[in-house]
Short mmCIF file of C-alpha atoms and ligand atoms in Angstrom, two decimals:
data_model
loop_
_atom_site.label_atom_id
_atom_site.label_comp_id
_atom_site.label_asym_id
_atom_site.label_seq_id
_atom_site.Cartn_x
_atom_site.Cartn_y
_atom_site.Cartn_z
CA MET A 3 -0.01 0.13 0.07
CA PRO A 4 2.31 2.73 -0.97
CA GLU A 5 -0.20 5.51 0.12
CA SER A 6 0.62 4.56 3.82
CA ARG A 7 3.97 3.77 3.05
CA ARG A 8 5.72 5.77 5.71
CA ILE A 9 9.76 6.61 5.69
CA ILE A 10 11.14 6.77 8.85
CA LEU A 11 15.37 7.42 9.70
CA HIS A 12 16.87 6.82 13.28
CA VAL A 13 19.63 8.95 13.31
CA ASP A 14 22.34 8.26 16.20
CA MET A 15 25.45 9.81 16.84
CA ASP A 16 28.60 7.65 17.23
CA ALA A 17 30.33 7.76 20.83
CA PHE A 18 28.80 11.18 20.99
CA TYR A 19 30.54 12.87 24.11
CA CYS A 20 34.02 11.28 22.75
CA SER A 21 33.70 12.41 19.45
CA VAL A 22 32.93 16.13 20.36
CA GLU A 23 35.94 16.00 22.86
CA GLU A 24 37.97 14.52 19.61
CA LEU A 25 36.80 17.21 17.41
CA ASP A 26 37.73 19.86 19.78
CA ASN A 27 41.06 18.12 20.45
CA PRO A 28 42.30 16.36 17.37
CA SER A 29 45.36 15.02 19.28
CA LEU A 30 42.92 12.57 20.73
CA LYS A 31 41.86 11.00 17.39
CA GLY A 32 43.09 7.33 17.13
CA ARG A 33 43.71 7.11 20.73
CA PRO A 34 41.35 5.29 23.02
CA VAL A 35 39.15 8.20 24.88
CA VAL A 36 36.50 7.88 27.90
CA VAL A 37 34.40 10.40 29.00
CA GLY A 38 32.78 10.11 33.05
CA GLY A 39 33.31 10.66 36.37
CA THR A 40 36.56 9.87 38.35
CA PRO A 41 37.00 6.52 40.11
CA GLU A 42 37.39 8.28 43.16
CA GLY A 43 34.15 10.16 42.96
CA ARG A 44 30.59 8.37 41.85
CA GLY A 45 32.74 7.64 39.01
CA VAL A 46 31.14 5.84 36.09
CA VAL A 47 31.55 6.11 32.25
CA ALA A 48 29.22 8.13 30.41
CA THR A 49 30.71 6.82 26.95
CA ALA A 50 33.90 5.45 25.33
CA ASN A 51 35.00 5.82 22.31
CA TYR A 52 35.39 2.94 19.68
CA ALA A 53 39.12 2.36 20.09
CA ALA A 54 38.19 2.17 23.86
CA ARG A 55 35.44 -0.32 23.22
CA GLU A 56 37.89 -2.59 21.66
CA PHE A 57 39.26 -3.04 25.25
CA GLY A 58 35.82 -3.68 26.48
CA VAL A 59 35.09 -0.33 28.23
CA ARG A 60 31.14 0.58 28.11
CA SER A 61 28.56 3.07 29.41
CA ALA A 62 27.84 3.03 32.80
CA MET A 63 30.90 1.02 33.79
CA PRO A 64 32.82 1.97 36.87
CA ALA A 65 35.87 4.13 35.82
CA ALA A 66 37.89 2.30 38.03
CA ARG A 67 37.01 -0.86 35.95
CA ALA A 68 37.53 1.09 33.04
CA ILE A 69 40.82 2.09 33.87
CA ARG A 70 42.04 -1.69 34.57
CA LEU A 71 40.76 -2.53 31.20
CA CYS A 72 42.35 0.32 29.25
CA PRO A 73 44.96 2.01 31.09
CA ARG A 74 46.43 3.74 27.85
CA ALA A 75 43.00 5.45 27.81
CA GLU A 76 42.48 9.37 28.18
CA PHE A 77 40.19 9.80 30.51
CA LEU A 78 38.35 13.14 30.68
CA ARG A 79 35.35 14.57 32.69
CA PRO A 80 31.86 15.70 30.44
CA ARG A 81 31.44 19.04 29.54
CA PRO A 82 27.59 19.15 29.10
CA LYS A 83 27.10 22.76 27.90
CA ARG A 84 29.51 21.86 24.94
CA TYR A 85 27.51 18.80 24.04
CA SER A 86 24.25 20.49 24.30
CA GLU A 87 25.81 23.30 21.58
CA VAL A 88 26.62 20.68 19.28
CA SER A 89 23.64 18.71 19.65
CA ARG A 90 21.75 21.79 18.61
CA GLU A 91 23.66 22.27 15.60
CA VAL A 92 23.27 18.70 14.53
CA PHE A 93 19.50 19.03 15.13
CA SER A 94 19.34 22.21 12.97
CA ILE A 95 21.07 20.05 10.17
CA PHE A 96 18.28 17.10 10.78
CA GLY A 97 15.60 20.17 10.53
CA LYS A 98 17.06 20.64 6.90
CA TYR A 99 15.50 17.48 5.77
CA THR A 100 12.08 17.32 7.40
CA PRO A 101 10.01 19.42 10.07
CA LEU A 102 9.07 16.01 11.52
CA VAL A 103 12.08 15.39 13.88
CA GLU A 104 11.31 13.47 17.24
CA PRO A 105 14.44 14.14 19.44
CA LEU A 106 15.17 10.88 21.66
CA SER A 107 17.89 12.32 23.60
CA ILE A 108 20.96 14.55 23.08
CA ASP A 109 22.40 12.77 20.25
CA GLU A 110 19.35 10.75 18.49
CA ALA A 111 16.42 11.50 16.90
CA PHE A 112 13.68 9.85 14.50
CA LEU A 113 12.89 11.82 11.44
CA ASP A 114 9.68 11.23 9.50
CA VAL A 115 10.79 11.67 5.56
CA THR A 116 7.92 10.59 3.68
CA GLY A 117 7.19 13.97 2.37
CA SER A 118 10.94 14.88 1.53
CA ARG A 119 12.58 15.45 -1.59
CA LEU A 120 16.25 15.86 -2.25
CA PRO A 121 17.69 18.12 -4.82
CA GLY A 122 19.01 15.97 -7.70
CA VAL A 123 17.72 12.83 -6.88
CA PRO A 124 15.02 11.69 -9.47
CA ALA A 125 11.22 11.52 -8.42
CA ASN A 126 10.95 7.92 -9.74
CA VAL A 127 13.78 6.59 -7.53
CA ASP A 128 12.70 3.87 -5.26
CA GLU A 129 15.73 2.43 -3.49
CA ASP A 130 14.59 -0.79 -1.69
CA GLY A 131 10.65 0.59 -1.66
CA TYR A 132 12.16 4.08 -0.08
CA GLY A 133 11.97 6.64 -2.72
CA ALA A 134 14.58 8.92 -2.07
CA GLY A 135 14.63 8.05 1.54
CA VAL A 136 18.14 6.07 1.30
CA ALA A 137 19.50 8.94 -0.55
CA ILE A 138 18.48 11.31 1.92
CA ALA A 139 20.02 9.20 4.88
CA ARG A 140 23.33 9.19 3.16
CA ALA A 141 23.01 12.90 2.27
CA LEU A 142 22.32 13.53 5.97
CA ARG A 143 25.10 11.65 7.22
CA GLU A 144 27.89 13.29 4.83
CA ARG A 145 26.46 16.67 5.95
CA VAL A 146 26.49 16.23 9.56
CA GLU A 147 30.27 15.10 9.36
CA LYS A 148 31.24 18.42 6.94
CA GLU A 149 29.04 20.89 8.77
CA THR A 150 30.29 19.52 12.27
CA GLY A 151 34.16 19.36 10.98
CA GLY A 152 33.94 15.43 11.65
CA LEU A 153 31.02 13.90 13.68
CA THR A 154 29.89 10.94 12.45
CA CYS A 155 26.30 9.10 12.72
CA SER A 156 24.42 5.97 12.10
CA ILE A 157 21.23 5.71 10.35
CA GLY A 158 18.32 3.20 10.50
CA VAL A 159 16.03 3.46 7.46
CA ALA A 160 12.72 1.82 7.74
CA SER A 161 9.13 1.72 7.33
CA ASN A 162 8.73 2.73 11.22
CA LYS A 163 10.43 4.00 14.08
CA TYR A 164 11.17 0.55 16.16
CA LEU A 165 12.56 -0.95 13.09
CA ALA A 166 14.70 2.17 11.92
CA LYS A 167 16.14 2.34 15.50
CA ILE A 168 17.09 -1.49 15.65
CA ALA A 169 18.95 -0.72 12.15
CA SER A 170 20.64 2.11 12.99
CA ASP A 171 22.57 0.21 15.88
CA LEU A 172 23.67 -2.92 13.91
CA ARG A 173 26.56 -1.15 11.67
CA LYS A 174 27.84 1.48 14.22
CA PRO A 175 29.86 3.81 13.80
CA ARG A 176 28.97 5.31 10.38
CA GLY A 177 26.70 2.80 8.76
CA VAL A 178 23.51 3.20 6.98
CA VAL A 179 21.26 -0.06 7.46
CA ILE A 180 17.99 -0.55 5.48
CA VAL A 181 15.02 -2.58 6.39
CA PRO A 182 13.76 -3.43 3.00
CA LEU A 183 9.92 -2.49 2.53
CA GLY A 184 8.12 -5.50 2.63
CA ALA A 185 10.75 -7.86 4.21
CA GLU A 186 10.28 -6.52 7.75
CA GLU A 187 10.03 -10.23 9.28
CA GLU A 188 13.37 -11.38 7.44
CA PHE A 189 15.24 -8.70 8.19
CA LEU A 190 14.32 -9.11 12.05
CA ALA A 191 14.46 -13.30 11.95
CA PRO A 192 18.35 -13.78 12.34
CA LEU A 193 18.61 -11.22 15.06
CA PRO A 194 18.92 -12.27 18.76
CA ILE A 195 15.99 -11.92 20.87
CA GLU A 196 17.41 -9.05 23.06
CA LYS A 197 17.07 -7.13 19.87
CA ILE A 198 13.33 -6.83 20.80
CA TRP A 199 12.61 -3.67 22.55
CA GLY A 200 11.91 -4.43 26.15
CA VAL A 201 13.61 -7.81 26.25
CA GLY A 202 16.21 -7.66 29.05
CA PRO A 203 18.85 -10.57 30.27
CA LYS A 204 15.87 -12.14 32.47
CA LYS A 205 13.25 -12.24 29.69
CA ALA A 206 15.69 -13.68 27.26
CA GLU A 207 16.53 -16.40 29.61
CA ARG A 208 13.05 -17.43 29.77
CA LEU A 209 12.42 -17.29 25.98
CA ARG A 210 15.60 -19.39 25.73
CA ALA A 211 14.01 -21.77 28.23
CA ILE A 212 11.20 -22.28 25.56
CA GLY A 213 13.46 -22.54 22.67
CA ILE A 214 13.42 -18.73 21.55
CA ASP A 215 17.18 -17.83 20.69
CA LEU A 216 16.54 -15.70 17.47
CA VAL A 217 13.59 -13.40 16.94
CA GLY A 218 12.70 -15.69 14.00
CA ASP A 219 12.31 -18.57 16.54
CA MET A 220 9.37 -16.16 18.10
CA GLN A 221 7.81 -15.38 14.50
CA ARG A 222 7.64 -19.21 13.96
CA LEU A 223 6.11 -19.97 17.55
CA GLY A 224 3.16 -17.63 16.74
CA VAL A 225 0.66 -15.91 19.05
CA GLU A 226 -0.98 -18.36 21.06
CA PRO A 227 1.94 -19.99 22.55
CA LEU A 228 3.51 -16.65 23.25
CA GLN A 229 0.51 -15.92 25.17
CA ARG A 230 0.46 -18.70 27.27
CA ALA A 231 4.18 -18.25 28.31
CA LEU A 232 4.05 -14.62 28.65
CA GLY A 233 0.52 -13.70 29.25
CA ASP A 234 -1.91 -12.27 27.00
CA GLU A 235 -1.19 -8.80 26.48
CA THR A 236 2.66 -9.14 26.83
CA GLY A 237 2.43 -12.28 24.48
CA GLU A 238 0.58 -10.31 22.12
CA HIS A 239 2.92 -7.30 22.50
CA PHE A 240 5.77 -9.17 21.54
CA TRP A 241 4.02 -10.73 18.63
CA ARG A 242 3.97 -7.64 16.88
CA LEU A 243 7.29 -6.80 17.90
CA CYS A 244 8.80 -9.66 16.66
CA ARG A 245 7.09 -9.37 13.30
CA GLY A 246 8.19 -5.48 12.92
CA VAL A 247 4.96 -3.73 13.57
CA ASP A 248 4.65 -0.40 14.90
CA HIS A 249 2.10 2.08 14.11
CA ARG A 250 3.69 5.30 16.79
CA PRO A 251 4.02 8.21 14.39
CA VAL A 252 7.05 10.75 14.79
CA VAL A 253 5.80 13.12 17.43
CA THR A 254 8.05 16.42 17.18
CA GLU A 255 8.42 18.25 20.53
CA GLN A 256 5.63 20.65 19.63
CA GLU A 257 2.99 18.28 19.22
CA VAL A 258 2.63 16.70 22.54
CA LYS A 259 3.52 19.15 25.47
CA SER A 260 1.55 17.67 28.03
CA ILE A 261 -0.62 15.04 29.35
CA SER A 262 -2.91 15.97 32.07
CA GLN A 263 -6.13 15.15 34.19
CA GLU A 264 -8.13 17.46 36.20
CA LYS A 265 -11.30 17.45 37.91
CA THR A 266 -14.30 20.04 39.29
CA TYR A 267 -15.63 19.06 42.72
CA GLY A 268 -19.39 19.89 42.56
CA GLN A 269 -19.26 19.15 46.20
CA PHE A 270 -15.93 21.06 47.25
CA LEU A 271 -13.57 19.36 49.30
CA ALA A 272 -12.95 20.23 52.62
CA PRO A 273 -9.07 20.91 53.22
CA ALA A 274 -9.06 18.86 56.27
CA ASP A 275 -10.43 15.52 54.43
CA ARG A 276 -6.81 14.53 53.71
CA GLU A 277 -8.02 10.93 52.87
CA THR A 278 -9.97 12.26 49.92
CA ILE A 279 -7.59 14.73 48.42
CA GLU A 280 -5.06 11.77 48.92
CA ARG A 281 -7.18 9.66 46.78
CA GLU A 282 -8.23 12.10 44.06
CA LEU A 283 -4.34 12.93 43.40
CA PHE A 284 -3.41 9.48 43.18
CA ARG A 285 -6.33 8.40 41.11
CA MET A 286 -5.26 11.71 38.68
CA SER A 287 -1.83 10.48 38.74
CA ASP A 288 -2.65 6.85 37.95
CA LYS A 289 -4.62 8.27 34.87
CA VAL A 290 -1.58 10.34 33.45
CA ALA A 291 0.83 7.48 34.18
CA ALA A 292 -1.57 4.88 32.28
CA ARG A 293 -2.00 7.63 29.26
CA LEU A 294 2.02 8.21 29.22
CA ARG A 295 2.74 4.50 28.94
CA ALA A 296 0.08 3.91 26.34
CA ARG A 297 2.03 6.36 24.16
CA GLU A 298 5.11 5.44 25.40
CA LEU A 299 6.29 8.68 26.92
CA TRP A 300 8.21 9.46 29.76
CA GLY A 301 7.85 12.93 31.43
CA ARG A 302 10.11 15.24 33.28
CA THR A 303 7.93 17.76 34.94
CA VAL A 304 5.22 16.90 37.05
CA GLN A 305 2.26 19.79 37.29
CA LEU A 306 -0.07 20.19 40.17
CA LYS A 307 -3.24 22.57 39.76
CA ALA A 308 -5.61 23.57 42.61
CA ARG A 309 -8.35 26.18 42.63
CA ASP A 310 -10.41 27.18 45.76
CA GLU A 311 -13.85 27.71 46.59
CA LYS A 312 -13.37 31.69 45.35
CA PHE A 313 -11.87 30.81 42.08
CA HIS A 314 -8.27 31.44 43.25
CA THR A 315 -6.03 29.17 41.09
CA VAL A 316 -2.54 28.24 41.72
CA THR A 317 -0.31 25.78 39.42
CA ARG A 318 2.99 24.61 40.74
CA SER A 319 5.33 22.47 38.62
CA ALA A 320 8.25 20.38 39.91
CA SER A 321 11.19 18.57 38.02
CA LEU A 322 11.98 14.87 38.39
CA ASP A 323 15.94 13.81 38.27
CA SER A 324 14.69 11.63 35.13
CA PRO A 325 11.37 11.35 33.05
CA THR A 326 9.06 9.03 34.45
CA CYS A 327 5.83 6.61 33.24
CA LEU A 328 5.10 5.55 36.97
CA VAL A 329 2.40 6.62 39.11
CA GLU A 330 4.38 6.49 42.25
CA GLU A 331 6.76 9.23 41.38
CA ILE A 332 4.06 11.66 39.88
CA TYR A 333 1.66 11.02 42.86
CA ARG A 334 4.88 11.60 45.32
CA ALA A 335 5.86 14.89 43.08
CA ALA A 336 2.06 15.97 43.02
CA LEU A 337 1.37 15.29 46.97
CA GLY A 338 4.73 16.84 47.79
CA MET A 339 3.65 20.18 45.65
CA PHE A 340 0.30 20.01 47.70
CA ASP A 341 1.48 19.85 51.01
CA GLU A 342 4.27 22.51 50.64
CA ARG A 343 3.32 24.97 48.12
CA VAL A 344 -0.45 25.31 47.97
CA ASP A 345 -1.91 27.17 50.96
CA PHE A 346 -5.73 27.78 50.95
CA GLY A 347 -6.23 28.05 54.37
CA ASP A 348 -9.40 26.96 55.42
CA LEU A 349 -11.07 27.78 52.16
CA ARG A 350 -12.41 24.59 50.24
CA ILE A 351 -11.25 22.91 47.10
CA ARG A 352 -13.13 23.43 44.09
CA LEU A 353 -10.69 21.70 41.65
CA LEU A 354 -7.70 19.67 41.38
CA GLY A 355 -5.03 18.63 38.74
CA VAL A 356 -2.22 16.62 38.10
CA GLY A 357 0.07 16.74 34.65
CA VAL A 358 3.31 15.91 33.62
CA SER A 359 5.48 17.79 30.66
CA GLY A 360 8.60 17.64 29.38
CA LEU A 361 8.03 14.58 27.19
CA THR A 362 10.36 12.78 25.74
CA GLY A 363 9.61 9.22 23.48
CA GLU A 364 12.38 7.53 25.25
CA PRO A 365 13.82 7.85 29.15
CA ARG A 366 17.71 8.92 29.12
CA ARG A 367 18.52 7.46 32.71
CA GLN A 368 21.51 8.75 34.02
CA LEU A 369 22.92 5.35 34.99
CA ASP A 370 25.31 6.77 37.56
CA PHE A 371 22.14 7.78 39.73
CA PHE A 372 19.69 5.34 39.15
CA ASP A 373 19.32 1.82 39.45
CA SER A 374 17.92 1.14 36.41
CA GLY A 375 17.21 -2.68 37.03
CA ARG A 376 14.45 -1.04 39.82
CA LEU A 377 13.02 0.94 37.59
CA GLN A 378 12.41 -1.28 34.97
CA GLN A 379 11.01 -3.23 37.14
CA ALA A 380 8.52 -0.92 38.33
CA GLU A 381 7.62 -0.11 34.70
CA SER A 382 7.11 -3.53 33.98
CA MET A 383 4.71 -3.68 36.84
CA ALA A 384 2.87 -0.45 35.74
CA ALA A 385 2.42 -2.28 32.36
CA ILE A 386 0.83 -5.36 34.37
CA SER A 387 -1.28 -2.83 35.85
CA ASP A 388 -2.32 -1.32 32.91
CA ALA A 389 -3.46 -4.32 31.41
CA VAL A 390 -5.34 -5.29 34.82
CA CYS A 391 -6.96 -2.30 34.99
CA ARG A 392 -8.43 -2.77 31.24
CA LYS A 393 -9.73 -5.86 32.30
CA ILE A 394 -11.20 -5.04 35.57
CA GLY A 395 -11.48 -1.71 35.65
CA ASP A 396 -9.50 1.15 37.75
CA LYS A 397 -11.26 0.39 41.00
CA ALA A 398 -9.64 -2.73 42.01
CA ILE A 399 -6.38 -1.88 41.27
CA LEU A 400 -6.52 1.64 42.85
CA ARG A 401 -7.80 -0.02 45.93
CA ALA A 402 -4.73 -2.62 45.92
CA LYS A 403 -2.18 0.29 45.29
CA MET A 404 -3.92 2.33 48.08
CA LEU A 405 -3.29 -0.43 50.48
CA GLU A 406 0.08 -1.01 49.80
CA GLY A 407 0.60 2.63 50.20
CA GLU A 408 -1.02 2.06 53.65
CA LYS A 409 1.36 -0.41 54.52
CA GLU A 410 4.43 1.31 53.95
CA LYS A 411 3.49 4.44 55.68
CA LYS A 412 5.48 5.12 58.54
CA PRO A 413 4.05 4.61 62.11
CA PRO A 414 3.19 8.20 63.60
CA GLY A 415 5.43 10.43 65.04
CA SER A 416 8.54 8.31 63.38
CA ASP A 417 9.90 11.15 61.39
P1 LIG B 604 24.66 6.83 23.24
O1 LIG B 604 23.79 7.01 21.97
O2 LIG B 604 23.95 5.64 23.95
O3 LIG B 604 26.00 6.31 23.11
P2 LIG B 604 27.40 6.79 22.18
O4 LIG B 604 26.52 8.02 21.03
O5 LIG B 604 28.26 7.20 23.33
O6 LIG B 604 27.85 5.64 21.47
P3 LIG B 604 27.21 4.67 20.01
O7 LIG B 604 27.92 5.10 19.29
O8 LIG B 604 26.93 3.27 20.72
O9 LIG B 604 25.54 5.46 20.14
O10 LIG B 604 24.48 8.07 24.31
C1 LIG B 604 24.75 9.53 24.09
C2 LIG B 604 25.48 10.02 24.91
O11 LIG B 604 24.90 10.07 26.01
C3 LIG B 604 27.03 9.35 25.07
O12 LIG B 604 27.92 9.69 24.41
C4 LIG B 604 27.19 10.01 26.46
C5 LIG B 604 25.89 9.83 27.13
N1 LIG B 604 25.72 8.64 27.98
C6 LIG B 604 25.60 9.00 29.18
O13 LIG B 604 26.12 10.18 29.98
N2 LIG B 604 25.09 7.86 30.26
C7 LIG B 604 25.18 6.77 29.91
O14 LIG B 604 24.84 5.45 30.27
C8 LIG B 604 24.64 6.40 28.28
C9 LIG B 604 24.25 4.88 27.74
C10 LIG B 604 25.02 7.53 27.58
CA1 LIG B 605 24.60 7.84 20.07
#
């Protein structure tokens, strides 16, 4: 169906922080370079250039270990301001090829180039089914390299975001990988199961136990055995992913700015009715979180809105350390703002609202600050609760979560 064909690029800068360092100090070229913390401090590797990766140095590895693996490497402290500056430069080059640019992180973006043309490329060109898409990818790579003075990127060209992202990672650095249109399943089949979004080491182990090593094994299995092994929702989800199905649009930053939920109370809430206020904030946080997850978005800023019976309205916002899609984190921030930054005195409340902004399609976790394993676990719990909600309705799960919260509460006076 050529009408609905989409041409999506995933562009990812190679060894970004290190490449910027090499750009600014050419004497580093050809040598192993590591950017990150010091072994004495919290000390993890932010990134290593490809020369250092040959020694086994990887992102998020303790700096002390990196030094043992590659003592000859140049160890540099990060210069975030400079990286942001270069990032802006690179993103402005992306914008020359399409207005549909979805930033994923400082050095990665999805570009929808379905409607883009490239001067000098005939209109009837159709490499691998992507019109001028492949030529655009190559031109973009050359231009980034030329205009930045030497930064390279890798690009995946595919019919959707998920496949483009998998592809861009396969031939790094400086690779352009095309997922031929109509041959998506064949492209995925020989890849290891970990390439599927959401399959970490634990799930991979469970899948191997039922004989699934490669994405192709999962494709051959069919949806029902997958559902038996992983549950209905998850099974169906992986069934879509293993065949490369993904309908998510490329969302530019301007399009979705925030997701929020608010309610006006015909019967005003008394400020002393703590239980109702907490329940309402939790309920709204839960809805916001579920909507984030449904769109596979994470938000960095939590907003609270409140209006008193005299129509005095306040909005407050708080930035989180890392983008979230979890009810617990949104609720905690909203309640914190309500307690500390809203003072209606004795006036009753006529409206409450919770929202999240600063949205991103992919969480960039600072691995040095977060135990990402714990976060991943919480997120998969959240995905399960979404599934349960759909089946049995909000009430049961809400009650269950509220009860959990009760258990965790400290005894009075313990603070
Ligand atoms: P990545 O794109 O994950 O890695 P990279 O660009 O260094 O290397 P690759 O060629 O494999 O794409 O991350 C982009 C930048 O984000 C990276 O240069 C440094 C920073 N970063 C961290 O600070 N901490 C991390 O744990 C990771 C993964 C990246
Ligand atoms: Ca990168």
